[in-house]
């Protein structure tokens, strides 16, 4: 496979975004001087970038990462502290915008892969990790809920996603006592997909992205939707939705290609049709 050609969609500001000719988008949080801490400006740019991905024809995968030493240290506590008595109003906007980001990521048909190094803390770091579809982390990465430590509560959907990943009892422990989890501990708890050597993070993330980009886009999108919508649903309610989705997918060219590839014992060539 030749080297993918990239197009820069957002080249400056608190969020950077580019997409290559395979349909792989890379969104990077770009406030390294603040450990990619979330403020209203970053969250506004973040949501705009994810919506640009929604509007991008042929998008296959979205990769989330952070510039600098950390993935994301959560909310920008220095900005928060500077607001004084106005903090509730500021956080009302910030949390609303974070909610919009998470909703946009969950609704994105393409799989979202978080590539994590350094700290992933709070709603912006830990919460985004929990809301990603797949997560590859460096061995030295660390994970912290952290909300109750500063007198607040989890956000970014973590009160749903974290129990779904680790179970209620473990989620209670993580959210109430705020342990700093090593990458190995987060993997063992079910929060991560894979842990790799620090110097292999980019390469191993790319390996996973390559596999996803070669998949059948409509099938991956439908599977992602069913798995997320299945959280909290009754099995009986989900069965009908699964049957309807399988029937629809069976009429696609990719489904026919997949069946032909199995019969002919070759790798499938999915086109998204």
PDB file of C-alpha atoms in Angstrom, residues 49-243:
ATOM      1  CA  UNK A  49     -13.745  19.489  14.045  1.00  0.00           C
ATOM      2  CA  UNK A  50     -15.844  16.419  14.859  1.00  0.00           C
ATOM      3  CA  UNK A  51     -18.752  17.868  12.883  1.00  0.00           C
ATOM      4  CA  UNK A  52     -16.376  18.410   9.956  1.00  0.00           C
ATOM      5  CA  UNK A  53     -15.690  14.676  10.173  1.00  0.00           C
ATOM      6  CA  UNK A  54     -19.435  13.990  10.085  1.00  0.00           C
ATOM      7  CA  UNK A  55     -19.638  16.007   6.871  1.00  0.00           C
ATOM      8  CA  UNK A  56     -16.660  14.259   5.271  1.00  0.00           C
ATOM      9  CA  UNK A  57     -17.673  11.733   2.586  1.00  0.00           C
ATOM     10  CA  UNK A  58     -15.923   8.412   2.823  1.00  0.00           C
ATOM     11  CA  UNK A  59     -14.577   8.837   6.357  1.00  0.00           C
ATOM     12  CA  UNK A  60     -13.318   5.448   7.594  1.00  0.00           C
ATOM     13  CA  UNK A  61     -11.656   6.135  10.988  1.00  0.00           C
ATOM     14  CA  UNK A  62     -11.099   9.043  13.381  1.00  0.00           C
ATOM     15  CA  UNK A  63      -7.963   9.012  15.547  1.00  0.00           C
ATOM     16  CA  UNK A  64      -7.883  11.180  18.695  1.00  0.00           C
ATOM     17  CA  UNK A  65      -4.568  12.176  20.270  1.00  0.00           C
ATOM     18  CA  UNK A  66      -2.926  15.051  22.111  1.00  0.00           C
ATOM     19  CA  UNK A  67       0.050  17.238  21.264  1.00  0.00           C
ATOM     20  CA  UNK A  68       2.855  17.565  23.812  1.00  0.00           C
ATOM     21  CA  UNK A  69       3.460  15.408  26.877  1.00  0.00           C
ATOM     22  CA  UNK A  70      -0.150  14.459  27.645  1.00  0.00           C
ATOM     23  CA  UNK A  71      -3.302  13.239  25.929  1.00  0.00           C
ATOM     24  CA  UNK A  72      -5.547  15.519  28.011  1.00  0.00           C
ATOM     25  CA  UNK A  73      -5.407  16.593  31.642  1.00  0.00           C
ATOM     26  CA  UNK A  74      -9.160  17.235  31.793  1.00  0.00           C
ATOM     27  CA  UNK A  75     -10.727  20.614  32.449  1.00  0.00           C
ATOM     28  CA  UNK A  76      -8.371  23.596  32.564  1.00  0.00           C
ATOM     29  CA  UNK A  77      -8.314  24.083  36.335  1.00  0.00           C
ATOM     30  CA  UNK A  78      -6.406  27.380  36.132  1.00  0.00           C
ATOM     31  CA  UNK A  79      -9.095  28.834  33.903  1.00  0.00           C
ATOM     32  CA  UNK A  80     -11.755  27.437  36.200  1.00  0.00           C
ATOM     33  CA  UNK A  81     -10.132  28.955  39.298  1.00  0.00           C
ATOM     34  CA  UNK A  82      -9.838  32.350  37.589  1.00  0.00           C
ATOM     35  CA  UNK A  83     -13.608  32.583  37.134  1.00  0.00           C
ATOM     36  CA  UNK A  84     -14.306  32.999  40.848  1.00  0.00           C
ATOM     37  CA  UNK A  85     -18.025  33.379  41.541  1.00  0.00           C
ATOM     38  CA  UNK A  86     -18.683  33.164  37.796  1.00  0.00           C
ATOM     39  CA  UNK A  87     -17.451  29.558  37.641  1.00  0.00           C
ATOM     40  CA  UNK A  88     -20.930  27.938  37.598  1.00  0.00           C
ATOM     41  CA  UNK A  89     -21.919  29.945  34.520  1.00  0.00           C
ATOM     42  CA  UNK A  90     -18.623  29.172  32.795  1.00  0.00           C
ATOM     43  CA  UNK A  91     -18.904  25.457  33.582  1.00  0.00           C
ATOM     44  CA  UNK A  92     -22.488  25.409  32.393  1.00  0.00           C
ATOM     45  CA  UNK A  93     -21.237  26.340  28.932  1.00  0.00           C
ATOM     46  CA  UNK A  94     -18.123  24.158  29.124  1.00  0.00           C
ATOM     47  CA  UNK A  95     -20.009  21.029  30.176  1.00  0.00           C
ATOM     48  CA  UNK A  96     -22.682  21.641  27.530  1.00  0.00           C
ATOM     49  CA  UNK A  97     -19.978  21.851  24.878  1.00  0.00           C
ATOM     50  CA  UNK A  98     -18.240  18.717  26.211  1.00  0.00           C
ATOM     51  CA  UNK A  99     -21.582  16.946  26.049  1.00  0.00           C
ATOM     52  CA  UNK A 100     -21.929  18.019  22.414  1.00  0.00           C
ATOM     53  CA  UNK A 101     -18.446  16.676  21.640  1.00  0.00           C
ATOM     54  CA  UNK A 102     -19.158  13.289  23.205  1.00  0.00           C
ATOM     55  CA  UNK A 103     -22.534  13.023  21.479  1.00  0.00           C
ATOM     56  CA  UNK A 104     -20.893  13.834  18.135  1.00  0.00           C
ATOM     57  CA  UNK A 105     -18.183  11.195  18.678  1.00  0.00           C
ATOM     58  CA  UNK A 106     -20.683   8.508  19.643  1.00  0.00           C
ATOM     59  CA  UNK A 107     -22.895   9.370  16.655  1.00  0.00           C
ATOM     60  CA  UNK A 108     -20.005   9.430  14.171  1.00  0.00           C
ATOM     61  CA  UNK A 109     -20.435   6.406  11.881  1.00  0.00           C
ATOM     62  CA  UNK A 110     -16.670   5.862  11.654  1.00  0.00           C
ATOM     63  CA  UNK A 111     -14.901   4.139  14.564  1.00  0.00           C
ATOM     64  CA  UNK A 112     -13.088   6.493  16.951  1.00  0.00           C
ATOM     65  CA  UNK A 113      -9.638   5.361  18.114  1.00  0.00           C
ATOM     66  CA  UNK A 114      -7.987   7.149  21.032  1.00  0.00           C
ATOM     67  CA  UNK A 115      -4.174   7.024  20.998  1.00  0.00           C
ATOM     68  CA  UNK A 116      -3.119   7.907  24.535  1.00  0.00           C
ATOM     69  CA  UNK A 117       0.170   8.975  26.059  1.00  0.00           C
ATOM     70  CA  UNK A 118       0.930  10.812  29.269  1.00  0.00           C
ATOM     71  CA  UNK A 119      -2.072  11.644  31.449  1.00  0.00           C
ATOM     72  CA  UNK A 120      -5.732  11.150  30.549  1.00  0.00           C
ATOM     73  CA  UNK A 121      -7.647  12.775  33.394  1.00  0.00           C
ATOM     74  CA  UNK A 122     -11.069  14.196  34.162  1.00  0.00           C
ATOM     75  CA  UNK A 123     -13.945  14.468  31.718  1.00  0.00           C
ATOM     76  CA  UNK A 124     -11.731  15.682  28.916  1.00  0.00           C
ATOM     77  CA  UNK A 125      -9.132  12.950  29.242  1.00  0.00           C
ATOM     78  CA  UNK A 126     -10.539   9.967  31.087  1.00  0.00           C
ATOM     79  CA  UNK A 127     -14.090  10.662  29.908  1.00  0.00           C
ATOM     80  CA  UNK A 128     -13.039  10.830  26.257  1.00  0.00           C
ATOM     81  CA  UNK A 129     -11.095   7.584  26.646  1.00  0.00           C
ATOM     82  CA  UNK A 130     -14.249   5.904  27.954  1.00  0.00           C
ATOM     83  CA  UNK A 131     -16.289   7.332  25.056  1.00  0.00           C
ATOM     84  CA  UNK A 132     -13.872   6.181  22.341  1.00  0.00           C
ATOM     85  CA  UNK A 133     -14.632   2.981  20.453  1.00  0.00           C
ATOM     86  CA  UNK A 134     -11.091   1.615  20.747  1.00  0.00           C
ATOM     87  CA  UNK A 135      -8.138   2.808  22.836  1.00  0.00           C
ATOM     88  CA  UNK A 136      -4.412   2.173  22.371  1.00  0.00           C
ATOM     89  CA  UNK A 137      -2.220   3.465  25.201  1.00  0.00           C
ATOM     90  CA  UNK A 138       1.485   3.795  25.837  1.00  0.00           C
ATOM     91  CA  UNK A 139       2.864   1.800  28.773  1.00  0.00           C
ATOM     92  CA  UNK A 140       3.686   5.004  30.646  1.00  0.00           C
ATOM     93  CA  UNK A 141       0.180   6.459  30.239  1.00  0.00           C
ATOM     94  CA  UNK A 142      -1.811   7.176  33.390  1.00  0.00           C
ATOM     95  CA  UNK A 143      -5.569   7.483  33.905  1.00  0.00           C
ATOM     96  CA  UNK A 144      -7.516   9.440  36.521  1.00  0.00           C
ATOM     97  CA  UNK A 145     -11.206  10.212  36.939  1.00  0.00           C
ATOM     98  CA  UNK A 146     -10.449  13.044  39.311  1.00  0.00           C
ATOM     99  CA  UNK A 147     -13.798  14.854  39.382  1.00  0.00           C
ATOM    100  CA  UNK A 148     -14.679  14.202  43.024  1.00  0.00           C
ATOM    101  CA  UNK A 149     -11.149  15.153  44.042  1.00  0.00           C
ATOM    102  CA  UNK A 150     -11.974  18.768  43.137  1.00  0.00           C
ATOM    103  CA  UNK A 151     -15.482  18.682  44.550  1.00  0.00           C
ATOM    104  CA  UNK A 152     -17.263  17.956  41.279  1.00  0.00           C
ATOM    105  CA  UNK A 153     -18.850  14.945  39.570  1.00  0.00           C
ATOM    106  CA  UNK A 154     -17.891  12.938  36.462  1.00  0.00           C
ATOM    107  CA  UNK A 155     -19.072  14.161  33.083  1.00  0.00           C
ATOM    108  CA  UNK A 156     -18.477  13.373  29.393  1.00  0.00           C
ATOM    109  CA  UNK A 157     -20.899  10.465  29.843  1.00  0.00           C
ATOM    110  CA  UNK A 158     -18.537   8.628  32.191  1.00  0.00           C
ATOM    111  CA  UNK A 159     -21.322   7.766  34.641  1.00  0.00           C
ATOM    112  CA  UNK A 160     -22.674   5.496  31.876  1.00  0.00           C
ATOM    113  CA  UNK A 161     -19.606   4.509  29.865  1.00  0.00           C
ATOM    114  CA  UNK A 162     -17.324   3.665  32.809  1.00  0.00           C
ATOM    115  CA  UNK A 163     -19.749   1.205  34.498  1.00  0.00           C
ATOM    116  CA  UNK A 164     -20.401  -0.350  31.091  1.00  0.00           C
ATOM    117  CA  UNK A 165     -16.677  -0.931  30.667  1.00  0.00           C
ATOM    118  CA  UNK A 166     -15.641  -2.029  34.161  1.00  0.00           C
ATOM    119  CA  UNK A 167     -18.825  -2.856  36.084  1.00  0.00           C
ATOM    120  CA  UNK A 168     -20.631  -0.808  38.713  1.00  0.00           C
ATOM    121  CA  UNK A 169     -18.516  -1.742  41.751  1.00  0.00           C
ATOM    122  CA  UNK A 170     -15.197  -0.954  40.053  1.00  0.00           C
ATOM    123  CA  UNK A 171     -16.653   2.248  38.556  1.00  0.00           C
ATOM    124  CA  UNK A 172     -17.682   3.361  42.037  1.00  0.00           C
ATOM    125  CA  UNK A 173     -14.153   2.811  43.309  1.00  0.00           C
ATOM    126  CA  UNK A 174     -12.565   4.706  40.401  1.00  0.00           C
ATOM    127  CA  UNK A 175     -15.012   7.624  40.583  1.00  0.00           C
ATOM    128  CA  UNK A 176     -15.153   7.977  44.384  1.00  0.00           C
ATOM    129  CA  UNK A 177     -11.535   7.307  45.414  1.00  0.00           C
ATOM    130  CA  UNK A 178      -9.700   8.665  42.327  1.00  0.00           C
ATOM    131  CA  UNK A 179      -6.872   6.146  41.978  1.00  0.00           C
ATOM    132  CA  UNK A 180      -4.236   6.942  39.356  1.00  0.00           C
ATOM    133  CA  UNK A 181      -4.405   3.880  37.116  1.00  0.00           C
ATOM    134  CA  UNK A 182      -1.401   2.650  35.215  1.00  0.00           C
ATOM    135  CA  UNK A 183      -1.951   1.588  31.627  1.00  0.00           C
ATOM    136  CA  UNK A 184      -1.677  -2.053  32.694  1.00  0.00           C
ATOM    137  CA  UNK A 185      -4.322  -1.533  35.390  1.00  0.00           C
ATOM    138  CA  UNK A 186      -6.637   0.292  32.974  1.00  0.00           C
ATOM    139  CA  UNK A 187      -6.237  -2.542  30.459  1.00  0.00           C
ATOM    140  CA  UNK A 188      -6.975  -5.153  33.127  1.00  0.00           C
ATOM    141  CA  UNK A 189     -10.088  -3.196  34.168  1.00  0.00           C
ATOM    142  CA  UNK A 190     -11.416  -3.203  30.591  1.00  0.00           C
ATOM    143  CA  UNK A 191     -10.935   0.503  29.854  1.00  0.00           C
ATOM    144  CA  UNK A 192      -8.314   0.010  27.124  1.00  0.00           C
ATOM    145  CA  UNK A 193      -8.024  -2.083  23.984  1.00  0.00           C
ATOM    146  CA  UNK A 194      -4.238  -2.454  24.017  1.00  0.00           C
ATOM    147  CA  UNK A 195      -1.118  -1.256  25.831  1.00  0.00           C
ATOM    148  CA  UNK A 196       2.106  -0.920  23.863  1.00  0.00           C
ATOM    149  CA  UNK A 197       5.661   0.255  24.406  1.00  0.00           C
ATOM    150  CA  UNK A 198       5.929   4.044  24.412  1.00  0.00           C
ATOM    151  CA  UNK A 199       8.039   4.131  21.262  1.00  0.00           C
ATOM    152  CA  UNK A 200       5.575   1.863  19.454  1.00  0.00           C
ATOM    153  CA  UNK A 201       2.403   3.860  20.163  1.00  0.00           C
ATOM    154  CA  UNK A 202       2.179   5.562  16.769  1.00  0.00           C
ATOM    155  CA  UNK A 203       3.006   2.404  14.808  1.00  0.00           C
ATOM    156  CA  UNK A 204       0.616   0.178  16.768  1.00  0.00           C
ATOM    157  CA  UNK A 205      -2.160   2.751  16.506  1.00  0.00           C
ATOM    158  CA  UNK A 206      -1.597   2.842  12.746  1.00  0.00           C
ATOM    159  CA  UNK A 207      -1.813  -0.960  12.564  1.00  0.00           C
ATOM    160  CA  UNK A 208      -5.244  -0.866  14.204  1.00  0.00           C
ATOM    161  CA  UNK A 209      -6.328   2.047  12.005  1.00  0.00           C
ATOM    162  CA  UNK A 210      -5.222   0.157   8.891  1.00  0.00           C
ATOM    163  CA  UNK A 211      -7.392  -2.821   9.848  1.00  0.00           C
ATOM    164  CA  UNK A 212     -10.402  -0.596  10.451  1.00  0.00           C
ATOM    165  CA  UNK A 213      -9.863   1.402   7.260  1.00  0.00           C
ATOM    166  CA  UNK A 214      -9.844  -1.834   5.283  1.00  0.00           C
ATOM    167  CA  UNK A 215     -13.168  -2.913   6.795  1.00  0.00           C
ATOM    168  CA  UNK A 216     -16.691  -2.556   5.430  1.00  0.00           C
ATOM    169  CA  UNK A 217     -17.696   0.984   6.490  1.00  0.00           C
ATOM    170  CA  UNK A 218     -21.440   0.427   6.659  1.00  0.00           C
ATOM    171  CA  UNK A 219     -21.024  -2.763   8.664  1.00  0.00           C
ATOM    172  CA  UNK A 220     -18.621  -1.102  11.105  1.00  0.00           C
ATOM    173  CA  UNK A 221     -20.914   1.903  11.495  1.00  0.00           C
ATOM    174  CA  UNK A 222     -23.967  -0.264  12.137  1.00  0.00           C
ATOM    175  CA  UNK A 223     -22.087  -2.434  14.623  1.00  0.00           C
ATOM    176  CA  UNK A 224     -20.818   0.610  16.503  1.00  0.00           C
ATOM    177  CA  UNK A 225     -24.351   2.036  16.653  1.00  0.00           C
ATOM    178  CA  UNK A 226     -25.837  -1.234  17.908  1.00  0.00           C
ATOM    179  CA  UNK A 227     -23.204  -1.695  20.615  1.00  0.00           C
ATOM    180  CA  UNK A 228     -23.552   1.828  21.989  1.00  0.00           C
ATOM    181  CA  UNK A 229     -27.352   1.804  21.800  1.00  0.00           C
ATOM    182  CA  UNK A 230     -27.337  -1.577  23.501  1.00  0.00           C
ATOM    183  CA  UNK A 231     -26.007  -0.104  26.760  1.00  0.00           C
ATOM    184  CA  UNK A 232     -28.909  -0.286  29.157  1.00  0.00           C
ATOM    185  CA  UNK A 233     -31.262  -1.793  26.580  1.00  0.00           C
ATOM    186  CA  UNK A 234     -33.179  -5.009  27.104  1.00  0.00           C
ATOM    187  CA  UNK A 235     -31.951  -7.893  24.947  1.00  0.00           C
ATOM    188  CA  UNK A 236     -35.472  -8.364  23.592  1.00  0.00           C
ATOM    189  CA  UNK A 237     -35.599  -4.747  22.444  1.00  0.00           C
ATOM    190  CA  UNK A 238     -32.220  -4.984  20.720  1.00  0.00           C
ATOM    191  CA  UNK A 239     -32.972  -8.208  18.837  1.00  0.00           C
ATOM    192  CA  UNK A 240     -35.342  -6.526  16.404  1.00  0.00           C
ATOM    193  CA  UNK A 241     -32.907  -3.694  15.729  1.00  0.00           C
ATOM    194  CA  UNK A 242     -30.133  -6.210  15.053  1.00  0.00           C
ATOM    195  CA  UNK A 243     -32.324  -8.174  12.633  1.00  0.00           C
TER     196      UNK A 243
END
